Amino acid sequence: MLKRISTLVLAGLTAVTLAGCGGGGGADTSASSGGDGSITMGFSQVGAESGWRTANTKSVQESAKTAGITLKFSDAQQKQENQIKAIRSYIQQKVDVIAFSPVVESGWDTVLKEAQNAKIPVILTDRAVDSKDTSLYKTFLGSDFVEEGRKAGTWLLEEYKSGTDPVNIVELQGTTGSAPANDRKAGFQEVIGGEAKFKVIASQTGDFTRAKGKEVMEAFLKAHPDIDVLYAHNDDMGLGAIEAIEGAGKVPGKDIKIITVDAVKDGMQALADGKINYIVECSPLLGPQLMDLAKKVVKGESVPARVVTEETTFTQEQAKAALPQRQY
Ligand code: GZL
């Protein structure tokens, strides 16, 4: 889990120009492959596993165009080795900056050191890495997944505040080893762990996909006839689980209450329809901030160690009101 930085910067960017860095009206010495100030970014995306990821890819690609940044983009199909290959290729191509969303937290130090040795700055976006050497990247732009897990747990505490009957919970975890899976689980557990009535009777990865979420929920339902709550680390796994719950002749949102994370359109529709009970938002619209950070980093300006995205939560009523304006 990324070391928590005390001064989280919400949404907007405050960059402090390095003292003595080209002051006194010197020529703009910003590094650029074209020498004309143009910037080329190499971006390695996790994959296309969920509605969230599709929206995130769209945000990155559109923002690069708007910012006049040349984008080299690769889809790793959720495989770390593909991301490492892509990063090495960007180093060979001498891009000005590398950005990526690490599919899992561990195993990045070697390739990040190669980028550092090649003097190519790296920006982490969306997911974090567990490298001890934080000099290997300039900043991390993305959500506080632990807080997202806490928000999910807090809703459950409120929902079941009265009564002492056991509350049987099943959990569909995100991709094994990924920051969102590790942290959403930790934050949720931190909040509900103190209440004996809450029992996580099964917890397994659904790899953030609808298909896997359905498959694992079918297995949960066969093994546990008494499930009260599903906590799914993203909407897509929750939507797959809804198919399994209905297939088992149960009513999602009533027989089994469902909490998910993301707030993509399909999830918000299910929330408005009463099949999901609560969604914790995780914004995929990181593109504009990423491009701002890239320009600052290439110019050698200092940027915050961490930029946390602003996000909220939705009840069923709030989803009905918000749906018409949702961008993704
Ligand atoms: C979270 C992101 C997660 C989403 C999933 O920032 O990494 O990956 O919650 C996506 O929907 O697949």
Coordinates of C-alpha atoms and ligand atoms in Angstrom, one line a residue:
M1 CA 0.0 0.0 0.0
L2 CA 1.4 3.3 -1.0
K3 CA 2.9 5.2 1.9
R4 CA 0.2 7.7 3.0
I5 CA 1.3 11.2 2.2
S6 CA 0.0 13.7 4.9
T7 CA -0.6 16.5 2.5
L8 CA -3.1 14.9 0.0
V9 CA -3.8 17.3 -2.8
L10 CA -7.5 17.0 -3.9
A11 CA -8.3 17.5 -7.6
G12 CA -6.4 20.7 -8.4
L13 CA -2.6 20.7 -8.9
T14 CA -0.2 23.0 -7.0
A15 CA 3.2 22.7 -8.5
V16 CA 6.1 24.6 -7.1
T17 CA 8.8 25.5 -9.6
L18 CA 12.2 24.2 -8.4
A19 CA 14.2 27.2 -6.9
G20 CA 17.1 28.1 -9.2
C21 CA 15.7 26.0 -12.0
G22 CA 16.3 28.1 -15.1
G23 CA 15.3 31.3 -13.2
G24 CA 16.3 34.8 -14.5
G25 CA 14.6 34.5 -17.8
G26 CA 16.9 31.8 -19.1
A27 CA 15.8 29.9 -22.3
D28 CA 13.2 27.2 -21.8
T29 CA 15.3 24.2 -21.3
S30 CA 12.3 21.8 -21.0
A31 CA 13.3 18.4 -22.2
S32 CA 11.5 17.3 -25.3
S33 CA 12.1 14.7 -27.9
G34 CA 11.2 17.1 -30.7
G35 CA 13.2 20.0 -29.2
D36 CA 10.2 22.2 -30.2
G37 CA 8.5 21.8 -26.8
S38 CA 6.3 18.9 -28.0
I39 CA 5.9 16.0 -25.5
T40 CA 5.6 12.3 -26.2
M41 CA 4.1 10.1 -23.5
G42 CA 4.3 6.4 -23.3
F43 CA 1.2 5.0 -21.5
S44 CA 0.7 1.4 -20.4
Q45 CA -2.9 0.6 -19.6
V46 CA -3.9 -2.4 -17.4
G47 CA -6.4 -3.8 -20.0
A48 CA -10.1 -3.5 -20.9
E49 CA -11.5 -5.5 -18.1
S50 CA -14.3 -3.2 -16.9
G51 CA -16.5 -0.3 -17.7
W52 CA -14.3 1.8 -15.4
R53 CA -11.2 0.9 -17.5
T54 CA -12.9 1.8 -20.7
A55 CA -13.8 5.2 -19.3
N56 CA -10.3 5.7 -18.0
T57 CA -8.7 4.9 -21.4
K58 CA -11.1 7.3 -23.1
S59 CA -10.2 10.0 -20.6
V60 CA -6.4 9.5 -21.1
Q61 CA -6.6 9.4 -24.9
E62 CA -8.9 12.4 -25.2
S63 CA -7.0 14.5 -22.7
A64 CA -3.7 13.8 -24.5
K65 CA -5.2 15.1 -27.7
T66 CA -6.5 18.2 -26.0
A67 CA -3.2 18.8 -24.3
G68 CA -1.3 18.4 -27.6
I69 CA 0.7 15.5 -26.1
T70 CA 1.6 12.7 -28.5
L71 CA 0.4 9.5 -26.9
K72 CA 1.9 6.0 -27.4
F73 CA -0.7 3.7 -25.8
S74 CA -0.6 0.0 -25.0
D75 CA -3.2 -2.4 -23.5
A76 CA -1.5 -5.1 -21.3
Q77 CA -4.5 -7.4 -21.2
Q78 CA -4.1 -7.4 -17.4
K79 CA -0.6 -9.0 -17.6
Q80 CA 2.3 -7.5 -15.7
E81 CA 4.8 -8.9 -18.2
N82 CA 3.1 -7.0 -21.0
Q83 CA 3.3 -3.7 -19.1
I84 CA 7.0 -4.3 -18.4
K85 CA 7.6 -4.9 -22.1
A86 CA 5.7 -1.8 -23.0
I87 CA 7.7 0.4 -20.5
R88 CA 11.0 -1.0 -21.9
S89 CA 9.8 -0.2 -25.4
Y90 CA 9.0 3.4 -24.4
I91 CA 12.5 3.7 -22.9
Q92 CA 13.9 2.5 -26.2
Q93 CA 11.8 5.0 -28.1
K94 CA 13.1 7.7 -25.7
V95 CA 9.7 9.1 -24.9
D96 CA 9.6 12.3 -22.7
V97 CA 7.5 10.8 -20.0
I98 CA 6.0 7.3 -19.1
A99 CA 2.7 6.9 -17.3
F100 CA 1.1 3.6 -16.3
S101 CA -1.5 2.0 -14.1
P102 CA 0.3 -1.0 -12.5
V103 CA -1.9 -4.0 -12.7
V104 CA -0.4 -5.3 -9.4
E105 CA 1.5 -3.6 -6.6
S106 CA 4.8 -5.5 -6.7
G107 CA 7.6 -6.4 -9.1
W108 CA 8.3 -2.9 -10.7
D109 CA 11.6 -1.8 -9.2
T110 CA 13.8 -3.2 -12.0
V111 CA 12.0 -1.6 -14.9
L112 CA 11.4 1.6 -13.0
K113 CA 15.2 1.8 -12.4
E114 CA 15.8 1.3 -16.1
A115 CA 13.5 4.3 -16.8
Q116 CA 15.3 6.3 -14.1
N117 CA 18.7 5.5 -15.6
A118 CA 17.4 6.6 -19.0
K119 CA 16.3 9.9 -17.3
I120 CA 12.7 9.3 -18.3
P121 CA 10.3 10.5 -15.5
V122 CA 7.4 8.1 -14.6
I123 CA 4.0 9.0 -13.4
L124 CA 1.8 6.4 -11.6
T125 CA -1.9 6.8 -12.4
D126 CA -4.9 4.9 -11.0
R127 CA -3.1 2.1 -9.1
A128 CA 0.0 2.3 -6.9
V129 CA 3.1 0.2 -6.5
D130 CA 4.7 -1.0 -3.3
S131 CA 8.3 0.0 -4.2
K132 CA 10.2 1.2 -1.2
D133 CA 12.1 3.6 -3.4
T134 CA 9.7 6.4 -4.1
S135 CA 12.3 8.2 -6.2
L136 CA 11.4 5.7 -9.0
Y137 CA 8.3 7.8 -9.9
K138 CA 7.4 11.5 -9.8
T139 CA 3.9 11.2 -8.4
F140 CA 0.8 9.0 -8.0
L141 CA -2.5 10.3 -9.3
G142 CA -5.5 8.3 -8.2
S143 CA -8.1 7.4 -5.6
D144 CA -7.6 6.5 -2.0
F145 CA -8.8 2.9 -2.1
V146 CA -8.6 2.3 1.6
E147 CA -11.0 5.2 2.1
E148 CA -13.3 3.7 -0.5
G149 CA -13.3 0.4 1.5
R150 CA -14.0 2.4 4.7
K151 CA -17.0 4.1 3.0
A152 CA -18.4 0.8 2.0
G153 CA -18.1 -0.5 5.6
T154 CA -19.5 2.6 7.1
W155 CA -22.7 2.2 5.0
L156 CA -23.0 -1.4 6.2
L157 CA -22.6 -0.3 9.9
E158 CA -25.5 2.2 9.4
E159 CA -27.6 -0.3 7.4
Y160 CA -27.4 -2.9 10.2
K161 CA -27.0 -0.5 13.2
S162 CA -29.9 -2.2 15.1
G163 CA -30.0 -5.9 16.0
T164 CA -27.4 -8.4 16.9
D165 CA -28.2 -11.2 14.4
P166 CA -25.2 -12.3 12.4
V167 CA -24.8 -10.6 9.0
N168 CA -23.2 -13.0 6.5
I169 CA -21.0 -11.2 4.0
V170 CA -19.4 -12.5 0.8
E171 CA -16.7 -10.5 -0.9
L172 CA -15.7 -10.4 -4.6
Q173 CA -12.2 -9.0 -4.5
G174 CA -10.5 -7.2 -7.4
T175 CA -7.4 -8.5 -9.2
T176 CA -5.2 -10.4 -6.8
G177 CA -2.2 -8.3 -5.7
S178 CA -3.6 -5.1 -7.1
A179 CA -3.7 -1.9 -5.0
P180 CA -7.5 -1.5 -5.2
A181 CA -8.1 -5.1 -4.2
N182 CA -5.7 -5.0 -1.3
D183 CA -6.8 -1.5 -0.1
R184 CA -10.6 -1.8 -0.6
K185 CA -10.5 -5.1 1.4
A186 CA -8.4 -3.5 4.2
G187 CA -10.5 -0.4 4.5
F188 CA -13.8 -2.4 4.6
Q189 CA -12.3 -4.8 7.2
E190 CA -11.0 -1.8 9.3
V191 CA -14.6 -0.5 9.7
I192 CA -16.6 -3.7 10.2
G193 CA -13.9 -5.8 11.9
G194 CA -14.9 -4.5 15.4
E195 CA -18.5 -5.7 15.1
A196 CA -18.8 -9.4 15.9
K197 CA -22.1 -9.7 14.0
F198 CA -20.4 -9.0 10.7
K199 CA -19.0 -12.2 9.3
V200 CA -17.1 -12.4 6.0
I201 CA -18.0 -16.0 5.2
A202 CA -16.3 -16.1 1.8
S203 CA -13.9 -13.8 -0.1
Q204 CA -12.4 -14.5 -3.5
T205 CA -11.2 -12.6 -6.6
G206 CA -13.5 -12.0 -9.5
D207 CA -10.6 -10.2 -11.3
F208 CA -12.7 -7.0 -11.7
T209 CA -14.7 -8.7 -14.5
R210 CA -18.4 -9.3 -14.9
A211 CA -18.0 -12.9 -16.1
K212 CA -15.7 -13.9 -13.3
G213 CA -17.9 -12.1 -10.8
K214 CA -20.9 -14.1 -11.9
E215 CA -18.9 -17.4 -11.8
V216 CA -17.6 -16.8 -8.3
M217 CA -21.0 -15.6 -7.0
E218 CA -22.6 -18.8 -8.3
A219 CA -20.1 -20.8 -6.3
F220 CA -20.7 -18.7 -3.2
L221 CA -24.5 -19.2 -3.5
K222 CA -24.1 -23.0 -3.8
A223 CA -21.8 -23.1 -0.8
H224 CA -23.7 -20.6 1.4
P225 CA -27.5 -20.6 1.4
D226 CA -27.6 -17.8 4.0
I227 CA -25.8 -14.8 2.4
D228 CA -27.0 -11.4 3.6
V229 CA -24.6 -9.0 1.9
L230 CA -22.2 -8.9 -1.1
Y231 CA -19.3 -6.5 -1.1
A232 CA -17.9 -6.3 -4.7
H233 CA -14.7 -4.3 -5.3
N234 CA -16.2 -3.0 -8.6
D235 CA -19.5 -2.5 -10.3
D236 CA -18.7 -5.1 -13.1
M237 CA -18.3 -7.9 -10.6
G238 CA -21.4 -6.8 -8.8
L239 CA -23.4 -6.8 -12.1
G240 CA -22.2 -10.3 -12.8
A241 CA -23.2 -11.4 -9.3
I242 CA -26.7 -10.0 -9.9
E243 CA -27.1 -12.4 -12.8
A244 CA -26.0 -15.3 -10.5
I245 CA -28.3 -14.1 -7.7
E246 CA -31.3 -13.9 -10.0
G247 CA -30.4 -17.2 -11.5
A248 CA -30.6 -18.7 -8.0
G249 CA -34.1 -17.3 -7.7
K250 CA -33.2 -14.6 -5.2
V251 CA -33.8 -10.9 -5.4
P252 CA -30.6 -8.7 -5.5
G253 CA -30.9 -5.6 -3.4
K254 CA -33.5 -7.3 -1.1
D255 CA -32.6 -10.9 -0.3
I256 CA -28.9 -10.0 -0.7
K257 CA -27.9 -6.4 -0.2
I258 CA -25.1 -5.3 -2.6
I259 CA -22.3 -2.7 -2.2
T260 CA -20.0 -2.0 -5.1
V261 CA -17.3 0.5 -6.0
D262 CA -16.8 2.6 -9.2
A263 CA -20.3 4.2 -10.1
V264 CA -20.1 3.5 -13.9
K265 CA -23.3 4.0 -15.8
D266 CA -24.4 0.3 -15.7
G267 CA -23.8 0.1 -12.0
M268 CA -25.7 3.4 -11.4
Q269 CA -28.6 2.0 -13.4
A270 CA -28.7 -1.2 -11.3
L271 CA -28.5 1.0 -8.2
A272 CA -31.4 3.2 -9.4
D273 CA -33.4 0.0 -10.2
G274 CA -32.9 -1.2 -6.6
K275 CA -30.6 -4.2 -7.5
I276 CA -27.6 -2.6 -5.8
N277 CA -28.0 -0.8 -2.5
Y278 CA -24.9 1.5 -2.4
I279 CA -22.0 2.5 -4.6
V280 CA -18.8 4.1 -3.6
E281 CA -17.5 6.3 -6.5
C282 CA -14.0 5.8 -8.0
S283 CA -13.5 8.3 -10.8
P284 CA -11.8 7.1 -14.0
L285 CA -11.6 10.6 -15.4
L286 CA -7.9 11.1 -14.6
G287 CA -6.8 12.2 -18.1
P288 CA -6.8 16.0 -17.6
Q289 CA -4.8 15.9 -14.3
L290 CA -2.4 13.4 -15.8
M291 CA -1.6 15.6 -18.7
D292 CA -1.1 18.6 -16.4
L293 CA 1.3 16.6 -14.3
A294 CA 3.1 15.3 -17.4
K295 CA 3.8 18.9 -18.7
K296 CA 5.1 19.9 -15.2
V297 CA 7.3 16.9 -14.8
V298 CA 8.8 17.2 -18.3
K299 CA 9.6 20.8 -17.6
G300 CA 11.4 19.7 -14.4
E301 CA 8.8 21.4 -12.1
S302 CA 8.1 19.7 -8.8
V303 CA 4.7 18.1 -8.4
P304 CA 2.9 16.8 -5.3
A305 CA 4.0 13.3 -4.3
R306 CA 0.4 12.2 -4.4
V307 CA -2.7 13.7 -6.1
V308 CA -5.9 12.1 -4.8
T309 CA -9.0 12.3 -7.0
E310 CA -12.3 13.7 -5.6
E311 CA -15.1 11.2 -5.4
T312 CA -18.4 10.6 -3.5
T313 CA -21.0 7.9 -2.8
F314 CA -24.4 7.1 -4.1
T315 CA -27.6 5.7 -2.6
Q316 CA -30.5 4.5 -4.8
E317 CA -32.2 7.8 -4.6
Q318 CA -29.1 9.8 -5.4
A319 CA -28.4 7.5 -8.4
K320 CA -31.8 8.3 -9.9
A321 CA -30.9 12.0 -9.8
A322 CA -27.3 11.7 -11.0
L323 CA -27.8 9.2 -13.9
P324 CA -28.8 11.8 -16.6
Q325 CA -25.5 13.7 -16.0
R326 CA -23.1 10.8 -15.7
Q327 CA -20.2 11.1 -18.2
Y328 CA -19.3 7.3 -18.0
Ligands
GZL1 C1 -9.6 1.5 -9.6 C2 -9.3 0.7 -10.8 C3 -10.2 -0.5 -10.8 C4 -11.7 -0.3 -10.9 C5 -12.1 -1.5 -11.7 O1 -8.9 2.7 -9.6 O2 -8.0 0.3 -10.9 O3 -9.8 -1.3 -11.9 O4 -12.3 -0.2 -9.7 C6 -11.0 -1.5 -12.7 O5 -13.4 -1.4 -12.3 O6 -11.0 -2.7 -13.4

